[in-house]
Every structure is written in structure tokens, then in C-alpha cells.
mmCIF file of C-alpha atoms and ligand atoms in Angstrom:
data_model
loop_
_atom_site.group_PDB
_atom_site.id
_atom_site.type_symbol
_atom_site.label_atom_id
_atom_site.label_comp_id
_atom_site.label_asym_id
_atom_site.label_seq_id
_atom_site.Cartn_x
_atom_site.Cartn_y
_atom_site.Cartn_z
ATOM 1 C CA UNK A 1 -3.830 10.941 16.808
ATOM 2 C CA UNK A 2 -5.357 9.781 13.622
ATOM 3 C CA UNK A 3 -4.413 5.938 13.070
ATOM 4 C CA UNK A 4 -7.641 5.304 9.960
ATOM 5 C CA UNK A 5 -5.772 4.727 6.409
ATOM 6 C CA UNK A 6 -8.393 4.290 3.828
ATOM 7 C CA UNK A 7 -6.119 1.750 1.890
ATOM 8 C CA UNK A 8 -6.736 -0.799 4.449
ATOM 9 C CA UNK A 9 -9.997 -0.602 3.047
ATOM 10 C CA UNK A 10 -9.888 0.315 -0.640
ATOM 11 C CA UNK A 11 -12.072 -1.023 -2.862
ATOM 12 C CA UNK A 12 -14.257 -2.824 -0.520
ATOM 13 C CA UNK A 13 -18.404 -2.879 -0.528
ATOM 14 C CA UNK A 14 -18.916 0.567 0.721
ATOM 15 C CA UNK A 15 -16.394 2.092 -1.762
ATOM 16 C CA UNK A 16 -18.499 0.736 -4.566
ATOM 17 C CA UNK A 17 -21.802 2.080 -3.167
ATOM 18 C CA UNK A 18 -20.016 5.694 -2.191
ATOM 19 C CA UNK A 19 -18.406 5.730 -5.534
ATOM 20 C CA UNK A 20 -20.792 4.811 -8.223
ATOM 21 C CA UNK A 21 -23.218 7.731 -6.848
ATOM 22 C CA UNK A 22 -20.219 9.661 -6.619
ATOM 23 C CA UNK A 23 -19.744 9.321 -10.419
ATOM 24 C CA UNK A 24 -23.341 9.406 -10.958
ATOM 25 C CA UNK A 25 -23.245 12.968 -8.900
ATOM 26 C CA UNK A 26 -19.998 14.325 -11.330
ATOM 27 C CA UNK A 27 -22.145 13.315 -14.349
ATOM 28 C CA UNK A 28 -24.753 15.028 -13.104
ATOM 29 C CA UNK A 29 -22.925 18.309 -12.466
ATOM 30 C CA UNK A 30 -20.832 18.185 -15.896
ATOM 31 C CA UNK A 31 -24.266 17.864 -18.207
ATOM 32 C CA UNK A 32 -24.498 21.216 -17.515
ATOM 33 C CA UNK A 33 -21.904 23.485 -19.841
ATOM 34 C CA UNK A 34 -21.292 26.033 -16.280
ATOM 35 C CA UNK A 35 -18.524 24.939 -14.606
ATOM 36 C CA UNK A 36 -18.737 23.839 -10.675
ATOM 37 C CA UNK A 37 -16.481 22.701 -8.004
ATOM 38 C CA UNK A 38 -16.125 19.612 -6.259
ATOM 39 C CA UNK A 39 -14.960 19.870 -2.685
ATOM 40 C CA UNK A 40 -13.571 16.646 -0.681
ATOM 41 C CA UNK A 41 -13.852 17.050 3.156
ATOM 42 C CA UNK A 42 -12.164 13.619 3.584
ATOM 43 C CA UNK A 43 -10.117 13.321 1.203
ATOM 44 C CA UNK A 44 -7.687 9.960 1.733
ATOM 45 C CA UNK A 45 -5.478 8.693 -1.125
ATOM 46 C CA UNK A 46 -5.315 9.502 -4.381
ATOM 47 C CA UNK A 47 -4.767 5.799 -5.714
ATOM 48 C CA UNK A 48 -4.954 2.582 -3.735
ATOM 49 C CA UNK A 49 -2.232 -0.497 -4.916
ATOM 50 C CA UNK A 50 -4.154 -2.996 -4.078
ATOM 51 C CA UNK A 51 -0.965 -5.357 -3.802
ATOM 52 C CA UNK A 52 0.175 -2.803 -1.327
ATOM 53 C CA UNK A 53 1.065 -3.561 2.165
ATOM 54 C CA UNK A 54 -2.274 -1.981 2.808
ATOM 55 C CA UNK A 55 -5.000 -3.291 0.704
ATOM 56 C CA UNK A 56 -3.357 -6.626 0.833
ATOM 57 C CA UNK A 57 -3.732 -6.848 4.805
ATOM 58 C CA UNK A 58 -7.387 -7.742 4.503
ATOM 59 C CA UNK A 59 -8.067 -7.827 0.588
ATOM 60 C CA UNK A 60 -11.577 -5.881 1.289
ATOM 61 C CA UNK A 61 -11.493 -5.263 -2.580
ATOM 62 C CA UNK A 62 -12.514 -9.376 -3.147
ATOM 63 C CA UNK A 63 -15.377 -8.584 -1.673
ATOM 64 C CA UNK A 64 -16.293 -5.476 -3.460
ATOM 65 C CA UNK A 65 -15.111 -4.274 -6.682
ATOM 66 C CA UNK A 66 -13.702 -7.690 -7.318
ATOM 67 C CA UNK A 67 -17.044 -9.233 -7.543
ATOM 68 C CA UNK A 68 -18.115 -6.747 -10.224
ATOM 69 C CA UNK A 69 -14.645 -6.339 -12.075
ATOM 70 C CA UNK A 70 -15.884 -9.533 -14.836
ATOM 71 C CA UNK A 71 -19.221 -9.136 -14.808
ATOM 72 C CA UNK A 72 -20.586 -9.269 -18.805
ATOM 73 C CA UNK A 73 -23.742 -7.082 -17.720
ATOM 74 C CA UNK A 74 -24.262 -4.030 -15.227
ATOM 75 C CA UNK A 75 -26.490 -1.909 -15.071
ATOM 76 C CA UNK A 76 -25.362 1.734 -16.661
ATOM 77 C CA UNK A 77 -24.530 3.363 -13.022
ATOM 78 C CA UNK A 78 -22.357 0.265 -12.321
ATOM 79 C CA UNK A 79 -21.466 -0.070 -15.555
ATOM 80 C CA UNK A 80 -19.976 3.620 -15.595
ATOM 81 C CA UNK A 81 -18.375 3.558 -12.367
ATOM 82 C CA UNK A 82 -16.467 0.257 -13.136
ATOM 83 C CA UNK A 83 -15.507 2.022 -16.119
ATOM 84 C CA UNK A 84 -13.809 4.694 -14.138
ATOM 85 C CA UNK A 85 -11.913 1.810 -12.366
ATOM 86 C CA UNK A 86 -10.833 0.149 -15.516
ATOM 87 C CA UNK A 87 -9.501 3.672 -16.632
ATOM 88 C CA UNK A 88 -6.507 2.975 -14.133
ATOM 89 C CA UNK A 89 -6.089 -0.236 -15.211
ATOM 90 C CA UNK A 90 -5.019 -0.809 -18.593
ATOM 91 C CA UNK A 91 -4.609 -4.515 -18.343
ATOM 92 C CA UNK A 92 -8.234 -5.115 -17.981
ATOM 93 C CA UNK A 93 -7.763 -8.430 -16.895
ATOM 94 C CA UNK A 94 -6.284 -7.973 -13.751
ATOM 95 C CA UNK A 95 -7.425 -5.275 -11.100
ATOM 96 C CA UNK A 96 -4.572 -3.954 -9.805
ATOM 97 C CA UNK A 97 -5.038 -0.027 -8.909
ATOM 98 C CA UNK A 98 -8.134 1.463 -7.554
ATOM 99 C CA UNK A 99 -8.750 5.668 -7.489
ATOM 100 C CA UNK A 100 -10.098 6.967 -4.117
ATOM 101 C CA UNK A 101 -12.652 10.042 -4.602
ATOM 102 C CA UNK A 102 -9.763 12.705 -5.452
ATOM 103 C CA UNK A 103 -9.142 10.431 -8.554
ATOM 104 C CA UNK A 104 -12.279 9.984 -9.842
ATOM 105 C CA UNK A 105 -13.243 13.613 -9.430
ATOM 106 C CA UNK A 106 -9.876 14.171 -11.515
ATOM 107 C CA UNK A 107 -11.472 12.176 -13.889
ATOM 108 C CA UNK A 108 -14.715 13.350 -14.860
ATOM 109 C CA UNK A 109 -13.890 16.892 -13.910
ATOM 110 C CA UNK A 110 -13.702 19.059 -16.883
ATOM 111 C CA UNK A 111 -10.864 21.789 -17.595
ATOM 112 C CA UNK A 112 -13.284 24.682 -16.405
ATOM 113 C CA UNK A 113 -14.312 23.113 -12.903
ATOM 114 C CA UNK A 114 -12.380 22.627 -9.804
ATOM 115 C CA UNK A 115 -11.206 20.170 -6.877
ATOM 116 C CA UNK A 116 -10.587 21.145 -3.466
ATOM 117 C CA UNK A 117 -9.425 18.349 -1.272
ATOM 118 C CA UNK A 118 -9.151 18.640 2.242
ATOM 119 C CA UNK A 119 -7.108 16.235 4.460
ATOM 120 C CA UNK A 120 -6.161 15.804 8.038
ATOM 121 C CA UNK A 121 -4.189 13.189 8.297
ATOM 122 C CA UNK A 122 -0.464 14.782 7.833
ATOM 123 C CA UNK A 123 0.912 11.802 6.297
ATOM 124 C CA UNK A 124 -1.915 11.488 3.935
ATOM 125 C CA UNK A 125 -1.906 15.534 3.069
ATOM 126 C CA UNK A 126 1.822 15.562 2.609
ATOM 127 C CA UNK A 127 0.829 12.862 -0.132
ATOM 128 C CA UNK A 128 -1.189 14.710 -2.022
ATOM 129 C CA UNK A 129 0.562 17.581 -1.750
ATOM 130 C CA UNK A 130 3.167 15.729 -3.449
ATOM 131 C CA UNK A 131 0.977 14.432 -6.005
ATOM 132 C CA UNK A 132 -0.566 17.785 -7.418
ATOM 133 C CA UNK A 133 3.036 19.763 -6.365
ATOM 134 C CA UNK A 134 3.326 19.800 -10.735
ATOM 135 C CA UNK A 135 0.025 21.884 -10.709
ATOM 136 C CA UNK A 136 -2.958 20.898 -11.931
ATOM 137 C CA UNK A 137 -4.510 24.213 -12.037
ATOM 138 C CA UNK A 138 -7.600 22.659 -11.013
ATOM 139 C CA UNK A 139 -6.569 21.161 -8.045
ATOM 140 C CA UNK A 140 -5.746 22.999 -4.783
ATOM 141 C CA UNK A 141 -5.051 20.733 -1.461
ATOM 142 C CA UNK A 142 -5.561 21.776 2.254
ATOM 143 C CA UNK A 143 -4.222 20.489 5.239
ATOM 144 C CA UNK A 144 -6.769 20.654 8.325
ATOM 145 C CA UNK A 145 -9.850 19.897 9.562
ATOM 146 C CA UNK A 146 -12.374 18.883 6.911
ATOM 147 C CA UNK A 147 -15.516 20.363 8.748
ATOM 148 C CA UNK A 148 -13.985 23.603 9.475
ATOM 149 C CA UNK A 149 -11.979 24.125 6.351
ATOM 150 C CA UNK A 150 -15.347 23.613 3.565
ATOM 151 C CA UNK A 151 -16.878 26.458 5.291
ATOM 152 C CA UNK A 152 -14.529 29.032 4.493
ATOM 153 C CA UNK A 153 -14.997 27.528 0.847
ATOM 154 C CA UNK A 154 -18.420 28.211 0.345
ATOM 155 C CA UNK A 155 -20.162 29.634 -1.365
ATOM 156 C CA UNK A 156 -18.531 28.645 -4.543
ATOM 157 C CA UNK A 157 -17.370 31.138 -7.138
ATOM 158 C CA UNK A 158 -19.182 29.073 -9.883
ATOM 159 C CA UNK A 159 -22.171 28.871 -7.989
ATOM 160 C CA UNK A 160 -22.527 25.348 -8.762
ATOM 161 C CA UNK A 161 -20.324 22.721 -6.274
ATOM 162 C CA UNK A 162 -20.978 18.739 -4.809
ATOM 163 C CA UNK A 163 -19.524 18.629 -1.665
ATOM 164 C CA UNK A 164 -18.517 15.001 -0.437
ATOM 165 C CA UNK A 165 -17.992 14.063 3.447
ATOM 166 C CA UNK A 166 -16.837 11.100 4.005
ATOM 167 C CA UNK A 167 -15.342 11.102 7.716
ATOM 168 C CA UNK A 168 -13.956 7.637 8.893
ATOM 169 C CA UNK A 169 -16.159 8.049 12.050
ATOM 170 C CA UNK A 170 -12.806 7.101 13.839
ATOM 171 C CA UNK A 171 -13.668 9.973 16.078
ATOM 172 C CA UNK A 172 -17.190 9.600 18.301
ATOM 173 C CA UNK A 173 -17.323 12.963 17.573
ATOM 174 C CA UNK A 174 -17.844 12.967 13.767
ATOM 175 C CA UNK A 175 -21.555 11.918 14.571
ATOM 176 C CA UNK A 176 -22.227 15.122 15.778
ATOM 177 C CA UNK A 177 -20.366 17.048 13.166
ATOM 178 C CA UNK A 178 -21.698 15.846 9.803
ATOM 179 C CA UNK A 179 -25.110 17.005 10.777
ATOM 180 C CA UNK A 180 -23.766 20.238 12.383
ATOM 181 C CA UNK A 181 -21.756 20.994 9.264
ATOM 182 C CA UNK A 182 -24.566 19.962 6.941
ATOM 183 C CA UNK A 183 -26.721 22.841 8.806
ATOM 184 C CA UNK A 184 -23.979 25.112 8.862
ATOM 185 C CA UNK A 185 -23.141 24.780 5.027
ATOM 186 C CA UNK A 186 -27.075 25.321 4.066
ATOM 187 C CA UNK A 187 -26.646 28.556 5.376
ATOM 188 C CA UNK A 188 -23.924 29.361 3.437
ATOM 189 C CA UNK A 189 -24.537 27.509 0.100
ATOM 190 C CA UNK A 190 -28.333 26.115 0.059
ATOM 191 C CA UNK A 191 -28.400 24.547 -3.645
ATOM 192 C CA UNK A 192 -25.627 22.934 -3.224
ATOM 193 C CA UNK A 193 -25.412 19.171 -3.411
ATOM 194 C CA UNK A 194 -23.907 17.384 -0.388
ATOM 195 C CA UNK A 195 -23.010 13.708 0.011
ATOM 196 C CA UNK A 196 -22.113 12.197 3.208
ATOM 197 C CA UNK A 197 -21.217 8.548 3.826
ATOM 198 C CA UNK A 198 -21.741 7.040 7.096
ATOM 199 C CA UNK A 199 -21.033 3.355 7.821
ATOM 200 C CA UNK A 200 -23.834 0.454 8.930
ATOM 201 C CA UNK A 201 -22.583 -0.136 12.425
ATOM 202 C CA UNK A 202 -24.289 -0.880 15.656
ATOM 203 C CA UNK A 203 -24.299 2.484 17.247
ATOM 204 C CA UNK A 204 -26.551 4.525 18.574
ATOM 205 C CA UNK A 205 -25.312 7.590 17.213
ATOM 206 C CA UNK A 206 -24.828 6.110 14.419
ATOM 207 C CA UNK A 207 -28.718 4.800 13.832
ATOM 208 C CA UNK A 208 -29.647 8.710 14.508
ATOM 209 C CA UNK A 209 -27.840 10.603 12.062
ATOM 210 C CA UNK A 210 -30.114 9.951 9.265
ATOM 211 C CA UNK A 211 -32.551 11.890 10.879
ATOM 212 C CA UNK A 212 -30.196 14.475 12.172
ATOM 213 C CA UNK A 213 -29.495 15.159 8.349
ATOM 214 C CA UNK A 214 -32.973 15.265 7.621
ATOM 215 C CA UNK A 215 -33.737 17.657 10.233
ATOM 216 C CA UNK A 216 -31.143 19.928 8.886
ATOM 217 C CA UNK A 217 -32.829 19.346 5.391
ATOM 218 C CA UNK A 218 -36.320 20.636 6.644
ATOM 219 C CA UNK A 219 -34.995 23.205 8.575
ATOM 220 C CA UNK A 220 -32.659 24.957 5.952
ATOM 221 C CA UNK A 221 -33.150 28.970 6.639
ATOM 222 C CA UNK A 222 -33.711 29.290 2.579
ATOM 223 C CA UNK A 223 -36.967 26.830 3.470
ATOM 224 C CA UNK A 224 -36.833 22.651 2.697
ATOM 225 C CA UNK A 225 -34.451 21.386 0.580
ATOM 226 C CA UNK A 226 -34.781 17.288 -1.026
ATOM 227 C CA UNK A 227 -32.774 14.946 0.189
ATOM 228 C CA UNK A 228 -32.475 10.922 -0.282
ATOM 229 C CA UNK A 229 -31.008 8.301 2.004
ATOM 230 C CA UNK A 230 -29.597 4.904 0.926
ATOM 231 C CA UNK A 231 -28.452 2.054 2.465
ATOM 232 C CA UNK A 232 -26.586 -1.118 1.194
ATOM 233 C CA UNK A 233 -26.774 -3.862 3.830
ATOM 234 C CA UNK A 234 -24.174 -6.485 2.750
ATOM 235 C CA UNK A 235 -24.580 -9.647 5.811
ATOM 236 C CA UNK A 236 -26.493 -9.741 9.216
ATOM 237 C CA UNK A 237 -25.040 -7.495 11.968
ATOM 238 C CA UNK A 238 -22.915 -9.457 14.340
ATOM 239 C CA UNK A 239 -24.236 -10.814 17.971
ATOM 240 C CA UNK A 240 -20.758 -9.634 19.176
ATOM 241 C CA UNK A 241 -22.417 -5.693 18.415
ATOM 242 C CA UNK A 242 -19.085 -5.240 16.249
ATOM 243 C CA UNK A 243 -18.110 -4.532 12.527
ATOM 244 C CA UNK A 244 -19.300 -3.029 9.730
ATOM 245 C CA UNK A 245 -22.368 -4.194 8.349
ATOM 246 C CA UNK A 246 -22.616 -1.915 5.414
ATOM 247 C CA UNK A 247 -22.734 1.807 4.561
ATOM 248 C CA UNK A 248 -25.299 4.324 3.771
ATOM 249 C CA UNK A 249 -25.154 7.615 1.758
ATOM 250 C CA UNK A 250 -27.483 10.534 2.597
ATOM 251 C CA UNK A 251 -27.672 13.375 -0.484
ATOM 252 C CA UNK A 252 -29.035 16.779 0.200
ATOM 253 C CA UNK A 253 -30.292 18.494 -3.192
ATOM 254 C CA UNK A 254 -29.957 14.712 -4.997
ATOM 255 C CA UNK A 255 -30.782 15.361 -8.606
ATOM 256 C CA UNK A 256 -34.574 13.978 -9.499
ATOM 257 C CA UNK A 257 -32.982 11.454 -11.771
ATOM 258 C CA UNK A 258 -31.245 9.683 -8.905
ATOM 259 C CA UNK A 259 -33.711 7.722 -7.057
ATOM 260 C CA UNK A 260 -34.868 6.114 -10.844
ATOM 261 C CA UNK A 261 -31.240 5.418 -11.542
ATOM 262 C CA UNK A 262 -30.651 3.680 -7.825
ATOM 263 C CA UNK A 263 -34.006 1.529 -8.280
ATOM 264 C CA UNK A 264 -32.424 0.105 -11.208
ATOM 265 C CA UNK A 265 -28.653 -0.487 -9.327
ATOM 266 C CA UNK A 266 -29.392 -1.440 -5.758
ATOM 267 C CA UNK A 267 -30.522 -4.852 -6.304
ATOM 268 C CA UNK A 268 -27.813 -5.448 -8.534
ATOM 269 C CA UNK A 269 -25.725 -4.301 -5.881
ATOM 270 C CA UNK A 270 -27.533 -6.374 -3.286
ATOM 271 C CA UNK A 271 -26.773 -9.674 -5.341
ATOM 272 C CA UNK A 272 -23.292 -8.975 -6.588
ATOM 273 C CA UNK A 273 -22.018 -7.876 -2.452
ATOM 274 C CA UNK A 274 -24.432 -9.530 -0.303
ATOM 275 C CA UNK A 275 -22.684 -12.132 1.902
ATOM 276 C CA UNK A 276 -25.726 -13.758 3.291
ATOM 277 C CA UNK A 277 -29.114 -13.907 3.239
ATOM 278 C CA UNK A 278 -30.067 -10.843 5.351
ATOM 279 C CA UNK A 279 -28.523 -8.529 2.627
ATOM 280 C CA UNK A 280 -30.565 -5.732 1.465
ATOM 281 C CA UNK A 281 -31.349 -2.039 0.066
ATOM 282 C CA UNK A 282 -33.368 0.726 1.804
ATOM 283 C CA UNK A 283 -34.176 4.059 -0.608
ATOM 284 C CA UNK A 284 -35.725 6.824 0.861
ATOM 285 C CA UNK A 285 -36.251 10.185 -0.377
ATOM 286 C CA UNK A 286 -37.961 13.478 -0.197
ATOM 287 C CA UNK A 287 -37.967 15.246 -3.451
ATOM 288 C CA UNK A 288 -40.672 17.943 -4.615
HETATM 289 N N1 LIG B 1 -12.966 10.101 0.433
HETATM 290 C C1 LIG B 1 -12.027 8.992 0.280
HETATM 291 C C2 LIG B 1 -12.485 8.093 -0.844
HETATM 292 O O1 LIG B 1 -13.696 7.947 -1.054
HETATM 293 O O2 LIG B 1 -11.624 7.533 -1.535
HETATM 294 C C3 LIG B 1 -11.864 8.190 1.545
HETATM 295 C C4 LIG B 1 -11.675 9.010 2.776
HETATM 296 S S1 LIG B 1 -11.444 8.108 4.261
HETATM 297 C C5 LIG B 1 -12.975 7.352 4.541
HETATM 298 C C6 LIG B 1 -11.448 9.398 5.457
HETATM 299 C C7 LIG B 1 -10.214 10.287 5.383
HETATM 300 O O3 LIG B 1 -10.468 11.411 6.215
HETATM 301 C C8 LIG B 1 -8.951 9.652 5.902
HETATM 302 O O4 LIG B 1 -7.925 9.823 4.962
HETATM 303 C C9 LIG B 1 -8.632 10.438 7.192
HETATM 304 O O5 LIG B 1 -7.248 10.619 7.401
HETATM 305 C C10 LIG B 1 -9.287 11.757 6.921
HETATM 306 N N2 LIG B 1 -9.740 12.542 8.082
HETATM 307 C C11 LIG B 1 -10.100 12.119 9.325
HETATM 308 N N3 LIG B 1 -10.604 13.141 10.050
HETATM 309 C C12 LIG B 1 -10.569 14.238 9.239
HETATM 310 C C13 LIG B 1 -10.997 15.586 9.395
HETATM 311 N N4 LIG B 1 -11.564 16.024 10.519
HETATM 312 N N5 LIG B 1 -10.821 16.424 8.357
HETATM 313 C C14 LIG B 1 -10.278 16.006 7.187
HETATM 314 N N6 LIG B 1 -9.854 14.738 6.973
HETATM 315 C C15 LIG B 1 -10.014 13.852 7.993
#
């Protein structure tokens, strides 16, 4: 049985990483005037309270989007994806809601494009169910397995999608099946552009799948395809072996612009969310 909520963690330092390239990614897509889908694997919450019961447990936000929330200066990815956070917020002041990926696709989707949002958790797909039962025509909302279910979804009418997975790696097994459906969805969909998250953690597994995904990247049957890899480092691993560290994000099919654009953020990034002195930024790519 699933037990991960994502509001227990809402907001925190790997939100803000996964999210600002997330925007950057949408405002990539929607320069273009041809419309494309966006497809969530891992869906979670629409909007986090962050005076919930939830968020309020642990308050992961004060260390993450809080620390950015009154900043005068940002840089223009930061800048942008705060912006997106503000949009919820009307009293600027005070930070009270936060938008998990289906919101801020909703938001920088245009009327042409779509969402797909997939969701295992039943509790968490009967919620958004609930949210889009008024019909956004844009929006359609499956129950099940994210790594099966975006297979049967591509490829794309429009040709054009970003696909986000974002498993909770709650499951040992997810490890093994972000790389498998990485391969499996080049197959089907090769130009698409996929974004998976993975946490910092002291794993094994967990130190391989970077170069699982780029062995699926060089070994696409349409030939290479680019990819980048990112990491935000926020405090030095724990002796205990425990906890989260910080979070990476690999891209396959990144857009050229983005490793200029992450340059420019990650040290900002590194400053703002760093808790000690071993924080850091690692940027790799491979883009022809
Ligand atoms: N993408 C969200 C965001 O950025 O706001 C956060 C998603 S959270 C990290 C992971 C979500 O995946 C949880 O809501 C969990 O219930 C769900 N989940 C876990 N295993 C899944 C699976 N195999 N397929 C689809 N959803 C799954």
C-alpha cells in the first residue's frame, strides 16, 4: 500500500529545483504556436495548503520556496517560477498555497494543448478527479500505474508532448522502472522531452540511475538522443546513511537553451537552499 503524500513535502528544496525547469520546459514547448501535451506520470496534488495538517508537520517549504519568496533579485528562471507561485497567492506577502506540477502545467498550458495526469494513489486520484469533474476540456485524469499508463499515451496526437516522472521512489522498484520506461517510451515517441526527478539519497540504486538513463539515451532505436543531468546538493549526506540530501533531474531531448539558462540559476540556487557548507551544483549534458 502506498503511504507517500507529497504535501508532507510541498514546497521544499527539491520542489523548487523540479519546478522551475518544469516551467522553464512549458515555456519552452508554448514558444512554439503547435500545440503539445503535457503528460504527468506522478501526478500528486493539485494545490498544497501549506497550513495544512500536512505541510505543517515538517514545514519543508521554510527551507525551500520560503527562502526565495522575498528575495528583491532572481535570476529570470527563478524569477518566473516564483512568479507562478505568487499566481496562487494573491496576498503576496504571505505564502500560503503552493501548486504541485498539475497546477503549474494548468497554468502555462495554452487553450490548444493538453494535460494528462496519471495517479496511483486512490485517495490522491479520487482528488483530482474531483477537481477537474467541471471539465476542463484540457484535462483528462487516470487512475493507475504511472509507468504503464504513459505508454498507451504515446505517441501524442500533436506530435509535440513533455512527459514528467516524478515517482516518490517509495517503492525499491521505481529504480528499475524510470530507466525501463524511459527506453520503452523512446521507442514509441523519440523527440519527445522527458523529465524525471530522482532524489540525492545514499543508495546504490539510486547513484546508478543516471547512467541507466543515459544508456537508454545512447541507445534510442531512432539513434542518440541529448540529454542533461542536474543535481542540487543542499547539506552533507548524513553518517547515519539516511535522508535526503538533495534531488537531481535528468532531461532527455532538453532544449539547447537549457544548460545556458541553469549556469545562470544553479548557484543562485546553491546559495539561497544550501544548509551547509558542502552544498553544491553538478550540470552535465550531452547535446549535439
Ligand atoms: N509531480 C508532483 C509535483 O511535482 O507536484 C509530485 C508527485 S509525488 C513526488 C509522487 C506521486 O506519485 C504521489 O502522489 C504518489 O501517490 C504517486 N505514485 C506513486 N507510485 C505511482 C505509480 N506507480 N504511478 C502513478 N503514481 C504513483
Amino acid at each position: 500500500m502506498l503511504s507517500y503524500r507529497h504535501s508532507f513535502h510541498a514546497g521544499n528544496h527539491t520542489d523548487v529545483l523540479k519546478h522551475t525547469v518544469f516551467v522553464a520546459l512549458l515555456r519552452y514547448l508554448a514558444k512554439k504556436d503547435k500545440p503539445f501535451m503535457c503528460i504527468d506520470t506522478h501526478a500528486g496534488p493539485v494545490v498544497h495548503d501549506l497550513e495544512g495538517i500536512y505541510a505543517r508537520k515538517n514545514k519543508e517549504f521554510e527551507t525551500g520556496i520560503s527562502r526565495l519568496w522575498a528575495k528583491l533579485v532572481l535570476p529570470p528562471l527563478l524569477d518566473d517560477y516564483r512568479d507562478q507561485v505568487r499566481a496562487l497567492n494573491p496576498n503576496r506577502e504571505k505564502l500560503r498555497h503552493y501548486p504541485g506540477s498539475p497546477q503549474l502545467a494548468l497554468q502555462l498550458l495554452r487553450r490548444k494543448d493538453a494535460l494528462r495526469l496519471i495517479e496511483l494513489h486512490s485517495t490522491e486520484s479520487a482528488n483530482l478527479e474531483k477537481h477537474f469533474r467541471d471539465g476542463d476540456k484540457r484535462v483528462q485524469v487516470t487512475a493507475g500505474d504511472g509507468f504503464e499508463r504513459v505508454l498507451k499515451m504515446l505517441p501524442p496526437p500533436q506530435r509535440r508532448a513533455l512527459v514528467l516522472i516524478d515517482p516518490s521512489y517509495e517503492v525499491k522498484d521505481d529504480y528499475a522502472h524510470v530507466p525501463a520506461t524511459v527506453r520503452d517510451a523512446l521507442k514509441l515517441f523519440a523527440t519527445g522531452t522527458y523529465m524525471v526527478w530522482h532524489p540525492l539519497v545514499q543508495r546504490r540504486d539510486c547513484a546508478r540511475l543516471p547512467d541507466a538513463l543515459k544508456r537508454q539515451c545512447e541507445l534510442a532505436p531512432t539513434g542518440k538522443v541529448d540529454w542533461l543531468h542536474v543535481t542540487l546538493n543542499v547539506k552533507r549526506p548524513a553518517e547515519d546513511g539516511f535522508g535526503l540530501h538533495g534531488s537531481g533531474l535528468f532531461i532527455v531531448n532538453p532544449p539547447w537553451t537549457l544548460p545556458e539558462q541553469l549556469r545562470e540559476t544553479m548557484p543562485w540556487l546553491v546559495d539561497a537552499l544550501g544548509q551547509d557548507d558542502s552544498a553544491n551544483f553538478s550540470l552535465d549534458f550531452k547535446i549535439a
